[in-house]
Short mmCIF file of C-alpha atoms and ligand atoms in Angstrom, two decimals:
data_model
loop_
_atom_site.label_atom_id
_atom_site.label_comp_id
_atom_site.label_asym_id
_atom_site.label_seq_id
_atom_site.Cartn_x
_atom_site.Cartn_y
_atom_site.Cartn_z
CA MET A 1 -20.82 3.46 -29.56
CA THR A 2 -22.16 6.97 -29.58
CA THR A 3 -21.56 9.20 -32.57
CA SER A 4 -20.88 12.32 -30.51
CA ASP A 5 -17.41 13.86 -30.53
CA GLU A 6 -16.90 12.57 -27.02
CA GLY A 7 -17.98 9.11 -28.09
CA ASP A 8 -15.57 9.25 -31.02
CA SER A 9 -12.72 10.28 -28.77
CA GLU A 10 -13.63 7.49 -26.37
CA SER A 11 -13.54 4.88 -29.06
CA GLN A 12 -10.29 6.33 -30.34
CA SER A 13 -8.73 6.05 -26.87
CA VAL A 14 -9.98 2.51 -26.53
CA ARG A 15 -8.73 1.60 -30.02
CA ARG A 16 -5.33 3.04 -29.24
CA ASP A 17 -5.30 1.29 -25.86
CA PHE A 18 -6.20 -2.07 -27.34
CA GLY A 19 -3.64 -1.58 -30.07
CA ALA A 20 -0.63 -0.44 -28.07
CA LEU A 21 -1.05 -0.84 -24.31
CA TRP A 22 -0.12 -3.57 -21.87
CA HIS A 23 -1.80 -3.00 -18.47
CA PRO A 24 -0.30 -3.84 -15.06
CA PHE A 25 -1.73 -6.79 -13.09
CA THR A 26 -4.17 -7.32 -15.95
CA GLN A 27 -4.94 -10.41 -18.00
CA MET A 28 -5.02 -8.75 -21.38
CA SER A 29 -7.31 -11.41 -22.86
CA GLU A 30 -10.00 -10.24 -20.42
CA TRP A 31 -9.18 -6.58 -20.89
CA SER A 32 -9.64 -6.69 -24.63
CA ARG A 33 -13.13 -8.16 -24.18
CA GLU A 34 -14.19 -5.31 -21.91
CA ASP A 35 -15.58 -1.89 -22.42
CA PRO A 36 -12.83 0.05 -20.61
CA LEU A 37 -13.57 3.09 -18.57
CA VAL A 38 -11.65 6.07 -19.93
CA ILE A 39 -11.03 8.52 -17.09
CA GLU A 40 -10.68 12.07 -18.26
CA ARG A 41 -10.89 14.15 -15.13
CA GLY A 42 -11.02 14.10 -11.38
CA GLU A 43 -12.89 16.35 -8.98
CA GLY A 44 -12.70 15.92 -5.22
CA ASN A 45 -13.35 12.28 -4.41
CA ALA A 46 -14.78 11.60 -7.86
CA LEU A 47 -13.36 10.45 -11.17
CA ILE A 48 -15.16 11.49 -14.34
CA ASP A 49 -15.12 9.49 -17.57
CA ASP A 50 -15.16 10.74 -21.14
CA GLN A 51 -18.94 10.44 -21.22
CA GLY A 52 -19.20 12.82 -18.27
CA ARG A 53 -20.21 10.05 -15.83
CA ARG A 54 -19.02 10.53 -12.25
CA TYR A 55 -17.68 7.74 -10.07
CA LEU A 56 -16.62 7.81 -6.45
CA ASP A 57 -12.94 6.84 -6.30
CA GLY A 58 -13.48 3.97 -3.84
CA VAL A 59 -9.87 2.75 -3.87
CA SER A 60 -8.12 6.15 -3.90
CA SER A 61 -6.61 5.48 -7.35
CA LEU A 62 -4.72 2.43 -6.10
CA TRP A 63 -4.61 3.37 -2.42
CA CYS A 64 -2.76 6.65 -2.84
CA ASN A 65 -5.12 9.61 -3.11
CA VAL A 66 -5.46 11.36 0.24
CA HIS A 67 -7.28 14.71 -0.01
CA GLY A 68 -9.22 14.17 -3.24
CA HIS A 69 -8.38 14.95 -6.84
CA ARG A 70 -7.48 18.43 -8.07
CA HIS A 71 -7.17 19.80 -4.57
CA PRO A 72 -6.66 23.55 -5.14
CA LYS A 73 -3.75 23.82 -2.71
CA ILE A 74 -1.81 20.85 -4.13
CA ASP A 75 -2.56 21.88 -7.73
CA ALA A 76 -1.31 25.41 -7.01
CA ALA A 77 1.87 24.13 -5.37
CA ILE A 78 2.68 21.95 -8.38
CA ARG A 79 1.96 24.81 -10.81
CA ALA A 80 4.18 27.16 -8.82
CA GLN A 81 6.98 24.60 -8.84
CA LEU A 82 6.52 24.12 -12.58
CA ASP A 83 7.28 27.83 -13.00
CA ARG A 84 10.59 27.25 -11.21
CA VAL A 85 11.85 23.87 -12.44
CA ALA A 86 10.19 20.51 -13.17
CA HIS A 87 13.16 18.31 -12.49
CA THR A 88 16.70 18.54 -11.22
CA THR A 89 18.82 15.75 -9.79
CA MET A 90 19.57 14.90 -6.16
CA LEU A 91 22.91 13.39 -7.21
CA GLY A 92 25.35 16.13 -6.29
CA LEU A 93 22.71 18.89 -6.11
CA THR A 94 19.87 19.76 -3.79
CA HIS A 95 16.72 21.88 -4.05
CA PRO A 96 14.57 23.76 -1.54
CA GLY A 97 11.55 21.44 -1.78
CA ALA A 98 13.54 18.27 -1.10
CA ALA A 99 15.29 19.86 1.87
CA GLU A 100 12.11 21.31 3.40
CA LEU A 101 10.16 18.10 2.86
CA ALA A 102 12.91 16.00 4.49
CA GLU A 103 12.74 18.24 7.56
CA ARG A 104 8.93 18.06 7.63
CA LEU A 105 8.89 14.26 7.24
CA VAL A 106 11.34 13.85 10.09
CA GLY A 107 8.98 16.07 12.11
CA VAL A 108 5.90 13.88 11.55
CA ALA A 109 7.64 10.48 11.51
CA PRO A 110 7.98 8.25 14.58
CA ASN A 111 10.81 9.19 16.94
CA GLY A 112 14.32 8.24 15.95
CA LEU A 113 13.93 8.57 12.16
CA THR A 114 16.16 11.50 11.23
CA ARG A 115 17.30 10.93 7.62
CA VAL A 116 15.29 10.88 4.39
CA PHE A 117 16.43 9.04 1.28
CA TYR A 118 14.14 9.75 -1.68
CA SER A 119 13.11 7.54 -4.56
CA ASP A 120 10.09 7.25 -6.83
CA ALA A 121 7.91 4.23 -5.96
CA GLY A 122 6.93 2.08 -3.02
CA ALA A 123 8.99 -0.80 -4.38
CA THR A 124 12.11 1.36 -4.66
CA ALA A 125 11.60 2.65 -1.11
CA VAL A 126 11.58 -1.01 -0.01
CA GLU A 127 14.63 -1.96 -2.11
CA ILE A 128 16.49 0.93 -0.52
CA ALA A 129 15.53 -0.10 3.02
CA LEU A 130 16.67 -3.69 2.36
CA LYS A 131 19.96 -2.57 0.84
CA GLN A 132 20.60 -0.03 3.60
CA ALA A 133 19.95 -2.65 6.29
CA PHE A 134 22.21 -5.16 4.56
CA GLN A 135 25.02 -2.68 3.94
CA TYR A 136 24.70 -1.28 7.48
CA PHE A 137 25.72 -4.64 8.94
CA ALA A 138 28.35 -5.21 6.27
CA LEU A 139 29.93 -1.86 7.17
CA ARG A 140 29.95 -2.88 10.82
CA GLY A 141 31.68 -6.13 9.92
CA GLU A 142 28.63 -8.20 10.91
CA THR A 143 28.49 -10.05 7.61
CA ASN A 144 26.59 -12.91 9.21
CA ARG A 145 23.53 -10.61 9.30
CA SER A 146 22.55 -11.14 5.70
CA ARG A 147 18.97 -12.40 5.82
CA PHE A 148 15.51 -10.91 6.17
CA VAL A 149 12.45 -12.03 8.08
CA SER A 150 9.06 -11.19 6.61
CA LEU A 151 5.46 -12.18 7.20
CA ALA A 152 3.71 -14.96 5.31
CA ASP A 153 1.83 -13.52 2.32
CA ALA A 154 3.56 -10.15 2.65
CA TYR A 155 3.56 -7.72 -0.27
CA HIS A 156 6.27 -5.10 -0.61
CA GLY A 157 6.33 -4.34 -4.34
CA ASP A 158 7.18 -5.91 -7.68
CA THR A 159 10.93 -5.49 -8.08
CA ILE A 160 13.09 -8.54 -7.40
CA GLY A 161 14.24 -7.58 -3.89
CA ALA A 162 10.78 -6.45 -2.80
CA MET A 163 9.31 -9.64 -4.27
CA SER A 164 11.86 -11.71 -2.36
CA VAL A 165 10.56 -10.46 0.99
CA GLY A 166 6.99 -10.82 -0.24
CA TYR A 167 5.12 -13.93 -1.10
CA SER A 168 2.34 -14.61 -3.54
CA GLU A 169 1.55 -17.96 -5.05
CA ALA A 170 0.03 -16.31 -8.08
CA TYR A 171 2.30 -13.33 -8.64
CA HIS A 172 5.64 -15.05 -8.02
CA ARG A 173 5.02 -18.31 -9.83
CA HIS A 174 7.27 -17.58 -12.81
CA HIS A 175 10.02 -15.68 -11.02
CA ARG A 176 10.64 -17.76 -7.93
CA PRO A 177 14.13 -18.91 -9.03
CA LEU A 178 15.20 -15.26 -9.19
CA LEU A 179 14.20 -14.43 -5.62
CA PHE A 180 16.56 -14.55 -2.63
CA ASP A 181 15.72 -16.78 0.29
CA THR A 182 13.75 -15.11 3.09
CA ILE A 183 12.71 -16.37 6.52
CA ARG A 184 8.92 -16.31 6.99
CA THR A 185 6.82 -16.10 10.07
CA THR A 186 3.03 -16.43 10.11
CA PRO A 187 0.87 -13.59 11.43
CA PRO A 188 -2.35 -14.19 13.40
CA HIS A 189 -4.93 -14.26 10.62
CA VAL A 190 -7.89 -15.76 12.35
CA PHE A 191 -10.28 -16.22 9.45
CA ARG A 192 -8.13 -18.35 7.20
CA TRP A 193 -4.94 -19.51 8.83
CA GLU A 194 -5.63 -20.05 12.50
CA ARG A 195 -9.04 -21.58 12.04
CA GLY A 196 -10.73 -22.66 15.22
CA LEU A 197 -8.70 -20.30 17.39
CA ASP A 198 -10.08 -17.15 18.92
CA PRO A 199 -8.08 -13.97 18.25
CA ARG A 200 -6.24 -14.16 21.61
CA ALA A 201 -5.13 -17.75 21.04
CA ALA A 202 -4.17 -16.99 17.42
CA LEU A 203 -2.09 -14.05 18.58
CA GLN A 204 -0.24 -16.28 21.03
CA VAL A 205 0.42 -18.92 18.34
CA ALA A 206 1.82 -16.24 16.00
CA ILE A 207 3.98 -14.69 18.73
CA ASP A 208 5.33 -18.13 19.69
CA GLU A 209 6.24 -18.79 16.05
CA ALA A 210 7.97 -15.41 15.72
CA ARG A 211 9.86 -16.09 18.94
CA ARG A 212 11.05 -19.48 17.63
CA THR A 213 12.02 -17.85 14.33
CA PHE A 214 14.29 -15.40 16.13
CA GLU A 215 15.64 -18.11 18.46
CA VAL A 216 16.75 -20.15 15.44
CA HIS A 217 17.77 -17.36 13.06
CA GLY A 218 18.26 -14.28 15.28
CA ASP A 219 21.98 -13.79 14.68
CA GLU A 220 21.76 -14.07 10.89
CA VAL A 221 18.93 -11.55 10.49
CA ALA A 222 19.69 -8.08 9.13
CA ALA A 223 16.10 -6.89 9.38
CA LEU A 224 12.50 -7.83 9.90
CA ILE A 225 10.24 -6.15 7.35
CA VAL A 226 6.55 -5.72 8.06
CA GLU A 227 3.49 -3.90 6.75
CA PRO A 228 2.40 -2.50 10.12
CA LEU A 229 -1.15 -3.38 11.28
CA VAL A 230 -2.49 -4.34 7.84
CA GLN A 231 -1.10 -6.63 5.15
CA GLY A 232 -2.73 -4.86 2.23
CA ALA A 233 -2.22 -6.74 -1.01
CA ALA A 234 -2.49 -10.11 0.78
CA GLY A 235 -6.20 -9.29 1.11
CA ILE A 236 -6.41 -6.56 3.80
CA TRP A 237 -5.29 -8.80 6.65
CA PRO A 238 -5.03 -6.92 9.95
CA HIS A 239 -2.97 -7.98 12.92
CA PRO A 240 -3.34 -6.54 16.43
CA PRO A 241 -0.92 -3.80 17.56
CA GLU A 242 0.34 -6.22 20.23
CA TYR A 243 1.67 -8.48 17.48
CA LEU A 244 3.56 -5.63 15.82
CA ALA A 245 4.93 -4.50 19.20
CA GLU A 246 6.13 -8.03 19.93
CA LEU A 247 7.76 -8.36 16.49
CA ALA A 248 9.57 -5.07 17.11
CA ARG A 249 10.71 -6.27 20.52
CA LEU A 250 11.96 -9.62 19.15
CA ALA A 251 13.88 -7.93 16.32
CA LYS A 252 15.51 -5.50 18.71
CA GLU A 253 16.39 -8.24 21.20
CA ALA A 254 18.02 -10.22 18.37
CA GLY A 255 20.06 -7.19 17.28
CA ALA A 256 18.21 -6.95 13.94
CA LEU A 257 16.68 -3.83 12.40
CA LEU A 258 12.95 -3.23 12.00
CA ILE A 259 11.71 -1.99 8.62
CA CYS A 260 8.12 -0.70 8.62
CA ASP A 261 6.71 -0.63 5.10
CA GLU A 262 4.15 2.16 5.48
CA VAL A 263 3.74 2.58 1.71
CA ALA A 264 0.05 1.63 1.95
CA THR A 265 -0.68 2.34 5.62
CA GLY A 266 1.12 5.69 5.86
CA PHE A 267 -0.47 9.15 5.75
CA GLY A 268 -3.54 8.48 7.80
CA ARG A 269 -5.01 5.43 6.12
CA THR A 270 -5.27 3.39 9.34
CA GLY A 271 -6.55 6.23 11.53
CA THR A 272 -3.17 7.55 12.69
CA MET A 273 -0.58 9.31 10.56
CA PHE A 274 1.51 6.11 10.53
CA ALA A 275 0.21 2.68 11.51
CA CYS A 276 3.21 1.82 13.69
CA GLU A 277 2.22 4.63 16.07
CA GLN A 278 -0.72 2.49 17.24
CA ALA A 279 1.71 -0.13 18.52
CA GLY A 280 4.12 2.42 20.01
CA VAL A 281 6.76 1.07 17.64
CA GLU A 282 9.73 3.13 16.46
CA PRO A 283 11.20 1.51 13.34
CA ASP A 284 14.83 1.75 12.26
CA LEU A 285 13.78 2.20 8.64
CA MET A 286 10.41 3.31 7.28
CA CYS A 287 9.21 3.17 3.67
CA LEU A 288 6.81 5.79 2.33
CA GLY A 289 5.19 6.16 -1.09
CA LYS A 290 1.63 6.32 -2.42
CA GLY A 291 0.07 9.00 -0.15
CA LEU A 292 3.31 10.94 0.32
CA THR A 293 2.35 13.42 -2.43
CA GLY A 294 -1.34 13.23 -1.57
CA GLY A 295 -1.35 10.52 -4.24
CA TYR A 296 -0.47 12.99 -7.00
CA LEU A 297 3.01 12.13 -8.24
CA PRO A 298 5.56 9.33 -8.06
CA LEU A 299 7.67 10.19 -5.05
CA ALA A 300 8.81 7.82 -2.32
CA ALA A 301 11.08 8.00 0.69
CA THR A 302 12.98 5.69 3.00
CA LEU A 303 13.53 7.16 6.44
CA ALA A 304 16.44 5.95 8.56
CA THR A 305 17.80 6.49 12.06
CA GLU A 306 20.90 8.55 12.64
CA ALA A 307 22.76 5.39 13.75
CA ILE A 308 22.17 3.75 10.36
CA PHE A 309 23.05 6.95 8.50
CA GLU A 310 26.28 7.40 10.44
CA ALA A 311 27.51 3.92 9.57
CA PHE A 312 27.70 5.08 5.92
CA VAL A 313 29.65 8.26 6.70
CA ALA A 314 33.36 7.67 6.06
CA PRO A 315 36.24 8.81 3.83
CA TYR A 316 35.30 8.15 0.19
CA GLU A 317 38.02 5.58 -0.39
CA GLU A 318 36.47 3.27 2.21
CA LEU A 319 33.54 2.85 -0.23
CA ALA A 320 30.96 3.06 2.53
CA THR A 321 28.80 5.27 0.29
CA PHE A 322 25.26 4.12 -0.41
CA PHE A 323 25.60 3.73 -4.17
CA HIS A 324 21.94 3.88 -5.05
CA GLY A 325 19.81 6.54 -6.76
CA HIS A 326 17.12 6.79 -9.39
CA THR A 327 16.87 9.48 -12.03
CA PHE A 328 13.67 10.98 -10.63
CA THR A 329 14.65 10.60 -6.96
CA GLY A 330 13.37 13.61 -5.00
CA ASN A 331 11.64 15.13 -8.02
CA PRO A 332 10.80 18.79 -7.27
CA LEU A 333 7.19 18.59 -8.48
CA GLY A 334 6.64 15.58 -6.22
CA CYS A 335 8.24 17.37 -3.27
CA ALA A 336 6.03 20.43 -3.87
CA ALA A 337 2.94 18.20 -3.91
CA ALA A 338 4.07 16.41 -0.74
CA LEU A 339 4.67 19.68 1.12
CA ALA A 340 1.25 20.95 0.08
CA SER A 341 -0.33 17.65 1.15
CA LEU A 342 1.22 17.97 4.62
CA ASP A 343 -0.15 21.54 4.79
CA VAL A 344 -3.61 20.26 3.90
CA PHE A 345 -3.41 17.73 6.76
CA ASP A 346 -3.05 20.74 9.09
CA ASP A 347 -5.40 23.19 7.33
CA GLU A 348 -8.28 20.75 7.00
CA GLN A 349 -7.64 18.82 10.21
CA THR A 350 -7.68 15.70 8.09
CA MET A 351 -6.99 13.27 10.93
CA ALA A 352 -9.87 14.70 12.97
CA HIS A 353 -12.11 14.15 9.94
CA VAL A 354 -10.84 10.56 9.65
CA ALA A 355 -11.62 9.98 13.35
CA GLU A 356 -15.19 11.08 12.62
CA ILE A 357 -15.83 9.06 9.48
CA VAL A 358 -14.12 5.76 10.37
CA PRO A 359 -16.77 4.73 12.95
CA LEU A 360 -19.43 5.58 10.40
CA LEU A 361 -17.82 3.36 7.76
CA HIS A 362 -17.25 0.50 10.21
CA GLY A 363 -20.80 0.84 11.54
CA ARG A 364 -22.27 0.48 8.04
CA LEU A 365 -20.01 -2.50 7.29
CA ASP A 366 -21.04 -4.27 10.50
CA ALA A 367 -24.72 -3.47 10.11
CA ASP A 368 -25.25 -4.07 6.40
CA VAL A 369 -22.34 -5.88 4.78
CA ALA A 370 -21.18 -8.51 7.30
CA SER A 371 -24.60 -10.17 7.26
CA LEU A 372 -24.82 -10.69 3.49
CA PRO A 373 -25.05 -14.43 2.79
CA GLN A 374 -21.86 -14.70 0.70
CA VAL A 375 -19.73 -12.42 2.86
CA GLY A 376 -17.35 -14.58 4.87
CA ASP A 377 -15.33 -11.89 6.57
CA VAL A 378 -15.16 -8.12 6.83
CA ARG A 379 -11.67 -6.95 7.73
CA ARG A 380 -10.99 -3.31 8.43
CA VAL A 381 -8.50 -0.95 10.01
CA GLY A 382 -9.31 2.73 9.60
CA LEU A 383 -10.09 3.36 5.94
CA MET A 384 -8.60 0.05 4.75
CA VAL A 385 -11.37 -2.49 4.22
CA GLY A 386 -11.51 -6.01 2.76
CA VAL A 387 -14.82 -7.83 2.26
CA GLU A 388 -14.10 -11.48 1.54
CA LEU A 389 -16.71 -13.30 -0.53
CA VAL A 390 -17.08 -17.04 0.02
CA GLN A 391 -19.13 -19.76 -1.55
CA ASP A 392 -20.10 -21.12 1.85
CA ARG A 393 -20.06 -19.11 5.07
CA GLU A 394 -19.99 -22.17 7.31
CA THR A 395 -17.02 -23.93 5.71
CA ARG A 396 -15.47 -20.69 4.41
CA ALA A 397 -15.02 -22.46 1.08
CA HIS A 398 -13.63 -20.27 -1.69
CA TYR A 399 -15.40 -19.70 -4.97
CA GLU A 400 -13.81 -21.29 -8.00
CA PRO A 401 -11.19 -18.73 -9.15
CA ALA A 402 -12.53 -18.91 -12.72
CA LEU A 403 -15.83 -17.44 -11.49
CA ARG A 404 -13.97 -14.16 -10.79
CA VAL A 405 -16.53 -13.26 -8.16
CA GLY A 406 -14.61 -10.39 -6.55
CA TYR A 407 -13.81 -8.92 -9.93
CA ARG A 408 -17.38 -9.16 -11.17
CA ALA A 409 -18.77 -7.69 -7.92
CA SER A 410 -16.41 -4.73 -8.32
CA LEU A 411 -17.49 -4.21 -11.93
CA ALA A 412 -21.14 -4.42 -10.88
CA ALA A 413 -20.56 -1.71 -8.25
CA ARG A 414 -19.41 0.55 -11.06
CA LYS A 415 -22.96 0.67 -12.40
CA HIS A 416 -23.83 2.29 -9.07
CA GLY A 417 -21.27 5.02 -9.53
CA VAL A 418 -18.37 3.64 -7.55
CA ILE A 419 -14.94 2.45 -8.69
CA ILE A 420 -13.53 -0.36 -6.57
CA ARG A 421 -11.00 -3.09 -7.33
CA PRO A 422 -10.73 -6.49 -5.67
CA LEU A 423 -7.87 -8.67 -4.48
CA GLY A 424 -9.04 -12.11 -5.56
CA ASP A 425 -12.45 -12.59 -3.96
CA THR A 426 -11.83 -9.86 -1.43
CA VAL A 427 -13.56 -6.64 -2.42
CA VAL A 428 -11.36 -3.76 -1.31
CA LEU A 429 -12.64 -0.37 -0.18
CA MET A 430 -10.03 2.29 0.46
CA PRO A 431 -11.48 5.75 -0.09
CA PRO A 432 -9.56 9.02 0.09
CA LEU A 433 -9.29 10.43 3.61
CA SER A 434 -11.44 13.31 2.39
CA ILE A 435 -14.47 11.06 1.76
CA THR A 436 -17.65 12.67 3.12
CA LYS A 437 -20.36 11.03 5.23
CA ASP A 438 -22.72 10.94 2.25
CA GLU A 439 -20.05 9.39 0.06
CA ILE A 440 -19.48 6.64 2.64
CA GLY A 441 -23.15 5.77 2.25
CA GLN A 442 -22.74 5.70 -1.53
CA LEU A 443 -19.60 3.55 -1.29
CA VAL A 444 -21.20 0.95 0.99
CA ASP A 445 -24.53 0.91 -0.90
CA ALA A 446 -22.80 0.34 -4.25
CA THR A 447 -20.62 -2.40 -2.73
CA ILE A 448 -23.70 -4.17 -1.38
CA ALA A 449 -25.46 -3.84 -4.74
CA GLY A 450 -22.41 -5.24 -6.57
CA ILE A 451 -22.09 -8.19 -4.20
CA ARG A 452 -25.83 -8.94 -4.36
CA GLU A 453 -25.86 -8.82 -8.12
CA VAL A 454 -23.01 -11.27 -8.53
CA THR A 455 -23.78 -13.68 -5.69
CA GLY A 456 -27.51 -13.72 -6.37
CA ALA A 457 -28.20 -12.76 -2.76
N1 PMP B 501 4.58 -1.84 -0.14
C1 PMP B 501 3.26 -1.96 0.11
C2 PMP B 501 2.80 -2.29 1.50
C3 PMP B 501 2.33 -1.78 -0.92
O1 PMP B 501 1.02 -1.95 -0.67
C4 PMP B 501 2.80 -1.44 -2.20
C5 PMP B 501 1.87 -1.20 -3.38
N2 PMP B 501 0.57 -1.55 -3.25
C6 PMP B 501 4.18 -1.33 -2.40
C7 PMP B 501 5.04 -1.53 -1.34
C8 PMP B 501 4.75 -1.01 -3.75
O2 PMP B 501 4.49 0.30 -4.10
P1 PMP B 501 4.62 0.75 -5.64
O3 PMP B 501 3.47 0.11 -6.35
O4 PMP B 501 4.52 2.24 -5.58
O5 PMP B 501 5.94 0.27 -6.12
#
């Protein structure tokens, strides 16, 4: 440890952390053996630690940062809001930011979504969509529509309802008895699940399974929930737009609702403002979080069609009200950040920038990463990338989990000035949309160095 003031403050932070903190998704026995990075500041696409070292934020601070850190326009908007009020409730009151943002979100969202219900996290946006779908059918007297269809290995958040429509062998192990029963259908994941099939054949197998699912269960389904185009936390598993379009068609044909969980894919991450646009799909409910505020503050939203909204509009005594709301729902600081973030999309032509940098990123991945001896698969849609490390490229055999290869490769990349975080043995890259061409080079070079160091390639 250094004896400088900064060093002292670092060790004090670490001491306090080790003494009093419990980190999310973290095995604390490993954490307490590490030398944690203490982030003090952010600047553009970089995070800066308490020793003054700069790191490229290669996973957008858990997939949420959009325009970089400390963006002057978003900072100013939050400061200006702070001079008005930091928080006021949406239960029985409204405020200008929430109202303006709702109108703006309806303006950028896919057609048909006309109502915005705020909350404060991706998981709560999902809970709300599930409860709205369920209550919608209950209010219509269709009480048989009480189940949900979701994709194998889906991830929709960590609360009980969101977990119930998700699936993870590791994450759900101890809570399975608490989860409600969900109908699963398997997406066309060529590398692992449909081995031996080419993408076309795998797509057909997946569509056939979805079709059978709706044939058997169609009239008991309230909604199909899907992460459009990319299943993120499952390991960055893309599916073709045709699959999403067919799922949407099957749900509609069965009289069920379609919920698009755009918490991770929304706000430009896949190359369009929302991923479902690429399949020409118009969901009945859409969940937004993460990038909604530019990745600044905890604000989320569930967007609904007018038809769903209207089913809840009735005299009070009928108890059709949607009795759901969190304390910080529609927080004014979050709304101010979100409005400023939408302005930045226009001012900086963010999506045009994304269109320019995505081919560059994909080109580097194809040219320099896919060929590394221990890289089994490079999966990417827009700025969402998963590099799966395998012990054997031919057999696609996994590494022993105890080797923690993905984790160690990500830590090794840190020495090259880049912060990334894996999902199992899949190294995830998900930079802010504002990443520059030079920074893409840095991101890919550090990833290669990290993988080489750990796999001995
Ligand atoms: N849905 C998806 C698709 C996600 O990727 C996530 C988080 N990674 C969530 C929901 C949950 O969001 P939060 O962590 O904000 O609750």
